[in-house]
Amino acid sequence: MSAVSQLRLLPWPGPEGQRCYLSSDDPDSRLTQLANELEATQLDTGAMVLGRARELLVDPDATVQELRWLSLRLCQSLGDTLRVAESRGGRLPLCEDGPIASGAAEGPQR
């Protein structure tokens, strides 16, 4: 078994809202699989909330309660998505030149 290179930020908070991390280099562990499944569910839910937001925001008859519900769901989905992005970004391998390959941030060449 190889040494664990880093901790994985899990997609759920601890009992008091603190960050939870997984220390494992086993991609097939039950906890790793559970984290992967929850991340996928969170991203799917975010996409559904975004779709509903697009519908509701163009509806001139949308009520204050509906818009408040939408705002809460959007905040929750954004928070989940940012946590997934941070977790996945933290697991990307670093290039020799740093986190972004040379020239990758410049876009396509013309």
Tab-separated table of C-alpha atoms in Angstrom:
chain	number	residue	atom	x	y	z
A	1	MET	CA	0.000	0.000	0.000
A	2	SER	CA	1.397	3.391	-0.967
A	3	ALA	CA	1.536	6.407	1.288
A	4	VAL	CA	-1.479	8.694	1.265
A	5	SER	CA	-0.527	11.814	-0.672
A	6	GLN	CA	-3.271	14.046	0.678
A	7	LEU	CA	-6.594	14.155	2.440
A	8	ARG	CA	-9.861	14.188	0.509
A	9	LEU	CA	-12.475	16.768	1.470
A	10	LEU	CA	-15.724	14.878	1.881
A	11	PRO	CA	-19.013	16.221	0.471
A	12	TRP	CA	-20.725	16.362	3.879
A	13	PRO	CA	-20.053	18.339	7.048
A	14	GLY	CA	-19.261	16.873	10.438
A	15	PRO	CA	-21.766	16.893	13.326
A	16	GLU	CA	-20.992	20.519	14.190
A	17	GLY	CA	-20.641	21.735	10.610
A	18	GLN	CA	-16.871	21.274	10.460
A	19	ARG	CA	-15.040	19.987	7.401
A	20	CYS	CA	-14.571	16.219	7.147
A	21	TYR	CA	-11.644	14.568	5.416
A	22	LEU	CA	-10.883	11.044	4.257
A	23	SER	CA	-7.387	9.614	4.565
A	24	SER	CA	-7.284	6.686	2.150
A	25	ASP	CA	-5.501	5.753	-1.035
A	26	ASP	CA	-8.047	3.034	-1.835
A	27	PRO	CA	-10.337	4.262	-4.664
A	28	ASP	CA	-12.590	1.258	-4.065
A	29	SER	CA	-13.184	1.766	-0.348
A	30	ARG	CA	-16.810	1.985	0.722
A	31	LEU	CA	-16.359	5.521	2.080
A	32	THR	CA	-14.706	6.671	-1.163
A	33	GLN	CA	-17.557	5.186	-3.201
A	34	LEU	CA	-20.139	6.826	-0.911
A	35	ALA	CA	-18.410	10.210	-1.288
A	36	ASN	CA	-18.331	9.797	-5.096
A	37	GLU	CA	-22.047	8.923	-5.158
A	38	LEU	CA	-22.987	11.875	-2.960
A	39	GLU	CA	-20.921	14.280	-5.075
A	40	ALA	CA	-22.727	13.047	-8.206
A	41	THR	CA	-26.106	13.460	-6.482
A	42	GLN	CA	-25.213	16.975	-5.325
A	43	LEU	CA	-24.200	18.007	-8.849
A	44	ASP	CA	-27.372	16.483	-10.346
A	45	THR	CA	-29.489	18.279	-7.757
A	46	GLY	CA	-27.714	21.553	-8.539
A	47	ALA	CA	-28.503	21.129	-12.225
A	48	MET	CA	-32.183	20.501	-11.434
A	49	VAL	CA	-32.356	23.556	-9.148
A	50	LEU	CA	-30.720	25.679	-11.842
A	51	GLY	CA	-33.291	24.489	-14.375
A	52	ARG	CA	-36.121	25.370	-11.985
A	53	ALA	CA	-34.520	28.763	-11.320
A	54	ARG	CA	-34.474	29.589	-15.020
A	55	GLU	CA	-38.185	28.770	-15.255
A	56	LEU	CA	-39.192	30.620	-12.108
A	57	LEU	CA	-37.191	33.776	-12.770
A	58	VAL	CA	-38.978	34.445	-16.059
A	59	ASP	CA	-42.410	33.789	-14.524
A	60	PRO	CA	-44.078	37.156	-13.834
A	61	ASP	CA	-46.482	35.419	-11.437
A	62	ALA	CA	-43.754	33.950	-9.195
A	63	THR	CA	-44.508	34.654	-5.550
A	64	VAL	CA	-42.160	35.978	-2.894
A	65	GLN	CA	-42.320	32.588	-1.160
A	66	GLU	CA	-41.331	30.768	-4.363
A	67	LEU	CA	-38.428	33.154	-4.966
A	68	ARG	CA	-37.280	32.812	-1.347
A	69	TRP	CA	-37.387	29.005	-1.660
A	70	LEU	CA	-35.444	29.290	-4.902
A	71	SER	CA	-32.804	31.511	-3.283
A	72	LEU	CA	-32.310	29.037	-0.441
A	73	ARG	CA	-31.994	26.072	-2.814
A	74	LEU	CA	-29.584	27.965	-5.078
A	75	CYS	CA	-27.384	28.846	-2.093
A	76	GLN	CA	-27.402	25.258	-0.886
A	77	SER	CA	-26.606	23.903	-4.363
A	78	LEU	CA	-23.834	26.440	-4.912
A	79	GLY	CA	-22.275	25.546	-1.569
A	80	ASP	CA	-22.401	21.838	-2.433
A	81	THR	CA	-20.942	22.451	-5.890
A	82	LEU	CA	-18.095	24.579	-4.531
A	83	ARG	CA	-17.240	21.858	-2.005
A	84	VAL	CA	-17.199	19.232	-4.790
A	85	ALA	CA	-15.004	21.488	-6.952
A	86	GLU	CA	-12.588	22.110	-4.080
A	87	SER	CA	-12.406	18.407	-3.269
A	88	ARG	CA	-11.859	17.355	-6.872
A	89	GLY	CA	-9.410	20.175	-7.533
A	90	GLY	CA	-7.398	19.139	-4.506
A	91	ARG	CA	-7.046	15.648	-5.954
A	92	LEU	CA	-5.747	16.740	-9.371
A	93	PRO	CA	-2.136	15.809	-9.998
A	94	LEU	CA	0.257	18.736	-10.112
A	95	CYS	CA	2.240	19.361	-13.282
A	96	GLU	CA	5.983	19.947	-13.141
A	97	ASP	CA	5.389	23.645	-13.877
A	98	GLY	CA	2.654	23.991	-11.224
A	99	PRO	CA	-1.056	23.251	-11.098
A	100	ILE	CA	-1.720	24.410	-14.697
A	101	ALA	CA	0.282	23.114	-17.620
A	102	SER	CA	2.324	25.711	-19.462
A	103	GLY	CA	0.096	27.597	-21.902
A	104	ALA	CA	-3.120	25.841	-20.856
A	105	ALA	CA	-4.636	29.001	-19.387
A	106	GLU	CA	-3.984	30.984	-22.554
A	107	GLY	CA	-6.678	29.245	-24.569
A	108	PRO	CA	-6.578	27.862	-28.099
A	109	GLN	CA	-3.878	29.068	-30.474
A	110	ARG	CA	-5.034	30.899	-33.594
